[in-house]
Short mmCIF file of C-alpha atoms in Angstrom, two decimals:
data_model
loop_
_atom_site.label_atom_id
_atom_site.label_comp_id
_atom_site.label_asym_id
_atom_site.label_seq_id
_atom_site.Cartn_x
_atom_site.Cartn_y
_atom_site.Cartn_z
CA UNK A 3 61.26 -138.84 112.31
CA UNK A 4 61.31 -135.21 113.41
CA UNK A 5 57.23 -135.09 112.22
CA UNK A 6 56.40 -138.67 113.94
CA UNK A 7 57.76 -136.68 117.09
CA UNK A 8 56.20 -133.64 116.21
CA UNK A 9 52.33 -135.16 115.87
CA UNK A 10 52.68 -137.27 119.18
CA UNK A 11 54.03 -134.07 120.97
CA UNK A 12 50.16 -132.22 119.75
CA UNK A 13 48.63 -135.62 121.02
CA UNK A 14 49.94 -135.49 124.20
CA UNK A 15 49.57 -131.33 124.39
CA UNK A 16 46.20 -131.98 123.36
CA UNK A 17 46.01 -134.41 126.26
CA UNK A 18 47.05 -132.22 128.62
CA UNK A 19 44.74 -129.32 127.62
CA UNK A 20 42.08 -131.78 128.36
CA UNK A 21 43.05 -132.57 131.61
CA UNK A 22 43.88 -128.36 132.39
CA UNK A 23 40.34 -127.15 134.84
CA UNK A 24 39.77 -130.46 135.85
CA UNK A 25 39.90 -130.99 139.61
CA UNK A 26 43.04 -133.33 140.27
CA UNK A 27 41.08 -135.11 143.29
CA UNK A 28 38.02 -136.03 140.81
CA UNK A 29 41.12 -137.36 138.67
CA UNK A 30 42.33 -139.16 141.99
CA UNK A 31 38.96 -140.88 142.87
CA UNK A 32 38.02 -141.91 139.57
CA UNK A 33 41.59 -143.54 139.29
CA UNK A 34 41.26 -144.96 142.79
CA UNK A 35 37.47 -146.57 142.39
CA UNK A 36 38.82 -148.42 139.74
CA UNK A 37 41.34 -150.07 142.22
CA UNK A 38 38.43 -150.04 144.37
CA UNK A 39 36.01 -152.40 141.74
CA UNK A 40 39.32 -154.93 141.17
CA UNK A 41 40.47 -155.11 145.00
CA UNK A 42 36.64 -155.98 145.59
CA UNK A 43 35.92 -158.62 143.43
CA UNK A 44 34.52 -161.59 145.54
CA UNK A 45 37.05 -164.20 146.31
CA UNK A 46 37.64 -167.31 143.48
CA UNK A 47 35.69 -169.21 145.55
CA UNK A 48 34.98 -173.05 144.03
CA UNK A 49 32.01 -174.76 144.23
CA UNK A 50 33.64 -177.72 145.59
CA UNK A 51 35.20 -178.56 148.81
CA UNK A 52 38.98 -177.61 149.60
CA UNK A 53 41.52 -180.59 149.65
CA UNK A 54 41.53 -181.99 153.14
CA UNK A 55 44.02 -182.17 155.95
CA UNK A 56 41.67 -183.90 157.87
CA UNK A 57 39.03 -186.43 157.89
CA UNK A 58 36.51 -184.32 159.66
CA UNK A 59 36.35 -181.22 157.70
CA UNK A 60 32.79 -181.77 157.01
CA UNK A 61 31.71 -181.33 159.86
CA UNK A 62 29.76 -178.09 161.16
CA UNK A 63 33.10 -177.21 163.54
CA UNK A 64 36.67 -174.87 162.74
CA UNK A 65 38.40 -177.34 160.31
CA UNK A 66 41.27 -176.62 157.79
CA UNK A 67 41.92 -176.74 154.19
CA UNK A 68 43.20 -176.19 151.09
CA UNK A 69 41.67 -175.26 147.63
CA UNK A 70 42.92 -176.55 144.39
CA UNK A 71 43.22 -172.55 143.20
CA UNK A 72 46.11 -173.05 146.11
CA UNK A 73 44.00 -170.58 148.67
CA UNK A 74 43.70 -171.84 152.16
CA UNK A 75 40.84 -171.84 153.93
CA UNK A 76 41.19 -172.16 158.32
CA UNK A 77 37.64 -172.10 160.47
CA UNK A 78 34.06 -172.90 160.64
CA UNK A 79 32.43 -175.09 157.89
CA UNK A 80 29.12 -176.67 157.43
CA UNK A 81 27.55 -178.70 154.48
CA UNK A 82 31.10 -178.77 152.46
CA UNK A 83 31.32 -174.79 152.63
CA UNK A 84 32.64 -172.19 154.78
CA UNK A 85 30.25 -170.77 156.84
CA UNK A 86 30.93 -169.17 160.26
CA UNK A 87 34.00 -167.35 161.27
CA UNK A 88 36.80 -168.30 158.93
CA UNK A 89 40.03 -166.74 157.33
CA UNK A 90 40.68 -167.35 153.52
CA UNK A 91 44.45 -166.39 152.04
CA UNK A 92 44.14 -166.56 148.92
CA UNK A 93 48.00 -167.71 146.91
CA UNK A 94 48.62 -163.86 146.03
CA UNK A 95 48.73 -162.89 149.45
CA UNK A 96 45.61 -161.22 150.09
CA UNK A 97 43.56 -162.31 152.84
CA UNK A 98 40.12 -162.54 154.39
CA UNK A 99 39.69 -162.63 158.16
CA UNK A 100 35.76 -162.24 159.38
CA UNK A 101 32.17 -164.12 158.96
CA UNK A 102 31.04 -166.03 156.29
CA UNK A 103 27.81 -167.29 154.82
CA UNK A 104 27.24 -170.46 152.74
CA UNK A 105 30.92 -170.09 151.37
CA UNK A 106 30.98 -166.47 150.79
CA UNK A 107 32.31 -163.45 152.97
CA UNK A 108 28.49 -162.21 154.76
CA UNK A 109 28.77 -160.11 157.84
CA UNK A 110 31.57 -158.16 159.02
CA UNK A 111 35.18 -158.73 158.30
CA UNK A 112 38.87 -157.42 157.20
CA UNK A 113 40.13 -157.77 153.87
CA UNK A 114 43.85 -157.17 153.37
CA UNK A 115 44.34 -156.54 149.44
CA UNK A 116 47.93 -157.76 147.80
CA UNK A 117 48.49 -154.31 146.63
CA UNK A 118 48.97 -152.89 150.45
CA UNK A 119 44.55 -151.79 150.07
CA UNK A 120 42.70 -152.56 153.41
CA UNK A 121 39.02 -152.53 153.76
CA UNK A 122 37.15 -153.45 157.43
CA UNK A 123 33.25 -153.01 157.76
CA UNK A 124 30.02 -154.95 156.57
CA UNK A 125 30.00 -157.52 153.71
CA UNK A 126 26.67 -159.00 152.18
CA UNK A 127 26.55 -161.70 149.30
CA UNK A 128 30.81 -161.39 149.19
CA UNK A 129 30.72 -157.77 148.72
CA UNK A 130 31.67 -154.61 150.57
CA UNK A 131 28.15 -153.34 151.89
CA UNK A 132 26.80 -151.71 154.50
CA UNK A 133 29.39 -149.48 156.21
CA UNK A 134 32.70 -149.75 156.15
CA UNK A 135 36.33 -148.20 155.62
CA UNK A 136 38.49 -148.69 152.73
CA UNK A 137 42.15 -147.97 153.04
CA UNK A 138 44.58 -147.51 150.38
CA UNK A 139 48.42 -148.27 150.68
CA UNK A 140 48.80 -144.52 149.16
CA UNK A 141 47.66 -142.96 152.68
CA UNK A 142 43.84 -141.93 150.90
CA UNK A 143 41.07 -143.25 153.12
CA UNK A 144 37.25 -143.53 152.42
CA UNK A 145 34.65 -143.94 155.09
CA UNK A 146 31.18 -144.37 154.88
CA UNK A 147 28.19 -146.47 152.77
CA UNK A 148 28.69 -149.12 150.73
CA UNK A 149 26.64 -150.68 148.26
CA UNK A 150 27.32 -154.01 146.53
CA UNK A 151 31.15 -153.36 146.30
CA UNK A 152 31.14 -149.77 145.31
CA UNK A 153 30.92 -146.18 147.30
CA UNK A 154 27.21 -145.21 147.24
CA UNK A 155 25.30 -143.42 149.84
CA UNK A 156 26.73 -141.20 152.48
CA UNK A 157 30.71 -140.89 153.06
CA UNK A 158 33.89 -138.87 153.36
CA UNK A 159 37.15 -139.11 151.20
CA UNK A 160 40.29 -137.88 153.49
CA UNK A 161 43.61 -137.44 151.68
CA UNK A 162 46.74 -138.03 152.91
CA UNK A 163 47.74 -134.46 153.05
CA UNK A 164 44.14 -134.33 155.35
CA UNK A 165 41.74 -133.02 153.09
CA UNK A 166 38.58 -134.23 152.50
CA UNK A 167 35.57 -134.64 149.76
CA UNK A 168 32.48 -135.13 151.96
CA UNK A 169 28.46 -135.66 150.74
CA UNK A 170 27.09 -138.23 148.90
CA UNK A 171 28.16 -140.98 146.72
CA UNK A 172 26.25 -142.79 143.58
CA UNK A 173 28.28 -145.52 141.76
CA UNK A 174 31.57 -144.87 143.11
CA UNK A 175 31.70 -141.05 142.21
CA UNK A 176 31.21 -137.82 144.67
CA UNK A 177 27.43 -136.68 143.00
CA UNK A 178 26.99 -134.54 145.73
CA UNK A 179 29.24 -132.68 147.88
CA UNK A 180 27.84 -131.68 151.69
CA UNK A 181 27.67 -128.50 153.54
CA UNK A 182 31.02 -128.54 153.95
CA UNK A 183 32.21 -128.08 151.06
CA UNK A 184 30.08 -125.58 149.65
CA UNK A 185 28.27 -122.92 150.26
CA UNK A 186 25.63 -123.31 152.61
CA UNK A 187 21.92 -123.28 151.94
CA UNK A 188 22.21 -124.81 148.54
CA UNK A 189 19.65 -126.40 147.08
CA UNK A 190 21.92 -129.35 146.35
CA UNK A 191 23.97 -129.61 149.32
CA UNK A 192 24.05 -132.82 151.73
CA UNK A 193 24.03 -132.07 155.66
CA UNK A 194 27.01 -132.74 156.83
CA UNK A 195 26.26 -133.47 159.89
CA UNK A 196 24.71 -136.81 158.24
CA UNK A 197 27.88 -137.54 156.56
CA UNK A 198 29.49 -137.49 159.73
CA UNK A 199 26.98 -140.13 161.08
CA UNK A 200 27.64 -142.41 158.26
CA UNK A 201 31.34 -141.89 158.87
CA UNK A 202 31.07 -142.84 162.32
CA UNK A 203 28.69 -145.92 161.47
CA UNK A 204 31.59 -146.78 159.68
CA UNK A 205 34.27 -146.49 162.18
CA UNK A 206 32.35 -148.82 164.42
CA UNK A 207 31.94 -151.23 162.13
CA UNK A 208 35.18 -151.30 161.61
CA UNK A 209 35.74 -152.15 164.86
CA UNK A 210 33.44 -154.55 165.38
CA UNK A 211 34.99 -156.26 161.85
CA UNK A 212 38.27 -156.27 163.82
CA UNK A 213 36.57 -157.68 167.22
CA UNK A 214 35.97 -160.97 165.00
CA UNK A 215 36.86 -163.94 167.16
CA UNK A 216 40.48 -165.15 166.40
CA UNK A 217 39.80 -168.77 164.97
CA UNK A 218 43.24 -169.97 164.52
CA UNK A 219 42.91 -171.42 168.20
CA UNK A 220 39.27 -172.71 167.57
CA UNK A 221 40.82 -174.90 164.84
CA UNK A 222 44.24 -175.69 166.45
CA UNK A 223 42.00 -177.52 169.81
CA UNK A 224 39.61 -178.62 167.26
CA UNK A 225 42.35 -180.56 165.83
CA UNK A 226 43.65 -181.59 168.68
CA UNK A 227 40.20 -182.96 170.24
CA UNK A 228 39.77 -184.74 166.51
CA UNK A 229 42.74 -186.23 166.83
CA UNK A 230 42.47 -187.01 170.71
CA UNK A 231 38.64 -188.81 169.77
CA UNK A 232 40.35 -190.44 166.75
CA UNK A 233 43.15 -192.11 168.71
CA UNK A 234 40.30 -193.05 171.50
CA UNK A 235 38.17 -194.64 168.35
CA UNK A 236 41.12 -196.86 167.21
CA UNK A 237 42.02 -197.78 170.43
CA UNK A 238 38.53 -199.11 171.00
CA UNK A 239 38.32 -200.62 167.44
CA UNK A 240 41.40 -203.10 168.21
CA UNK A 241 40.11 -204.12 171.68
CA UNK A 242 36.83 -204.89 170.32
CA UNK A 243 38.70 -206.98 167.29
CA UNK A 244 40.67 -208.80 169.83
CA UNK A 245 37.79 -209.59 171.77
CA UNK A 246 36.32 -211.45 168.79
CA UNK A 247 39.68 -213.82 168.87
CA UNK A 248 39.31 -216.84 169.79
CA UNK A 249 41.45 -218.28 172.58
CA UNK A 250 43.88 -220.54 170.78
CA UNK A 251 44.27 -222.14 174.05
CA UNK A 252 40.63 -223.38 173.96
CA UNK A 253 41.36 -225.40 171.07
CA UNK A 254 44.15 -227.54 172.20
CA UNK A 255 43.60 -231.09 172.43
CA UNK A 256 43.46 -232.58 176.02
CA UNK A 257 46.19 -234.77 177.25
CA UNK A 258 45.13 -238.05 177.96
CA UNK A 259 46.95 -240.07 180.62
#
């Protein structure tokens, strides 16, 4: 027993020597982009349409719905898929709020991860791309490029004790730092003025991703005015049937006196 103890004590020292020099941040964003790659994966979209609440959910206008994964999908659909401004909650929790393309999230938009995770920017083909911020629920922050669900391109890493890995990104992983953060003049340094332009390309499409139209009212007077013309269309439908009645009245026999 004592030796057991003794050669997973030198596995575990020689863990730790490995992980002595290395920078604890690098240890921090490689743990984090990880998160990053799950928390991104495109929504379990089905190819089929959601279960219906109502009869008109095909048609190009906010409608409502439910998938059989148990997500629920409220706004605009078109040819049996979302495709417009929409908001997806998916049964964990998480949710989608922002624009959608041919059933996928396309545009700009908020994402609100079930592990606490926010991300608000650009989307394209159900990814994070473009610009955009990610958020985690551990205080870190990320803002800048994006590129098919991963950090590539321009962008800045704040902590939460405020500070910051800025340059450029390939794959998820700091390649490059900018002027910032070394010293100036190197050969291999980023401006950082740009990385403060990408930042703030990212910040406004943040905004903008948050300036999505609402659509829970767009499909609540949708509703209503489906149900109002559906009422008005049976209404008409039984006067017109009674109109083809014949008078009973007509048919009576005459009295003869």
């Amino acid at each position: 027993m004592k030796e057991g103890r003794k050669e997973g004590g030198g596995e575990n020292q020689r863990e730790d020597r490995e992980q002595e020099g290395k920078d604890p941040k690098k240890l921090v964003l490689k743990s984090e982009e990880k998160s990053v790659e799950k928390a991104a994966a495109p929504l379990p979209l089905p190819s089929s349409p959601p279960t219906i609440w109502d009869t008109w959910d095909y048609h190009p206008t906010p409608t409502r719905g439910r998938f059989y994964t148990g997500d629920v999908y409220s706004g605009e659909w078109s040819n049996g898929q979302s495709h417009g401004y929409g908001v997806h909650t998916c049964e964990d929790g998480s949710r989608y709020i922002g624009e959608f393309k041919r059933g996928v999230k396309h545009g700009l938009g908020h994402y609100h991860f079930r592990n606490g995770d926010t991300y608000a920017g650009e989307y394209f083909a159900d990814r994070m791309h473009g610009f955009g911020v990610y958020s985690f629920a551990n205080g870190h922050r990320y803002e800048g490029a994006w590129h098919e669900g991963r950090r590539q391109g321009l962008g800045m890493y704040t902590f939460r004790n405020g500070e910051t890995q800025a340059g450029h990104w390939q794959n998820g992983v700091l390649d490059t730092l900018s002027t910032q953060n070394i010293v100036p003049g190197s050969a291999i340094a980023v401006n950082h003025s740009k990385v403060l332009n990408a930042v703030q390309e990212a910040r406004r499409a943040t905004e903008k991703a948050y300036d999505v139209p609402r659509v829970d009212d767009k499909v609540n007077r949708a509703v209503a005015a489906a149900n109002k013309a559906a009422n008005a269309a049976r209404v008409a439908a039984v006067k017109a049937a009674q109109k083809r009645i014949p008078n009973n009245n007509d048919d009576l026999p005459l009295s003869i006196v």
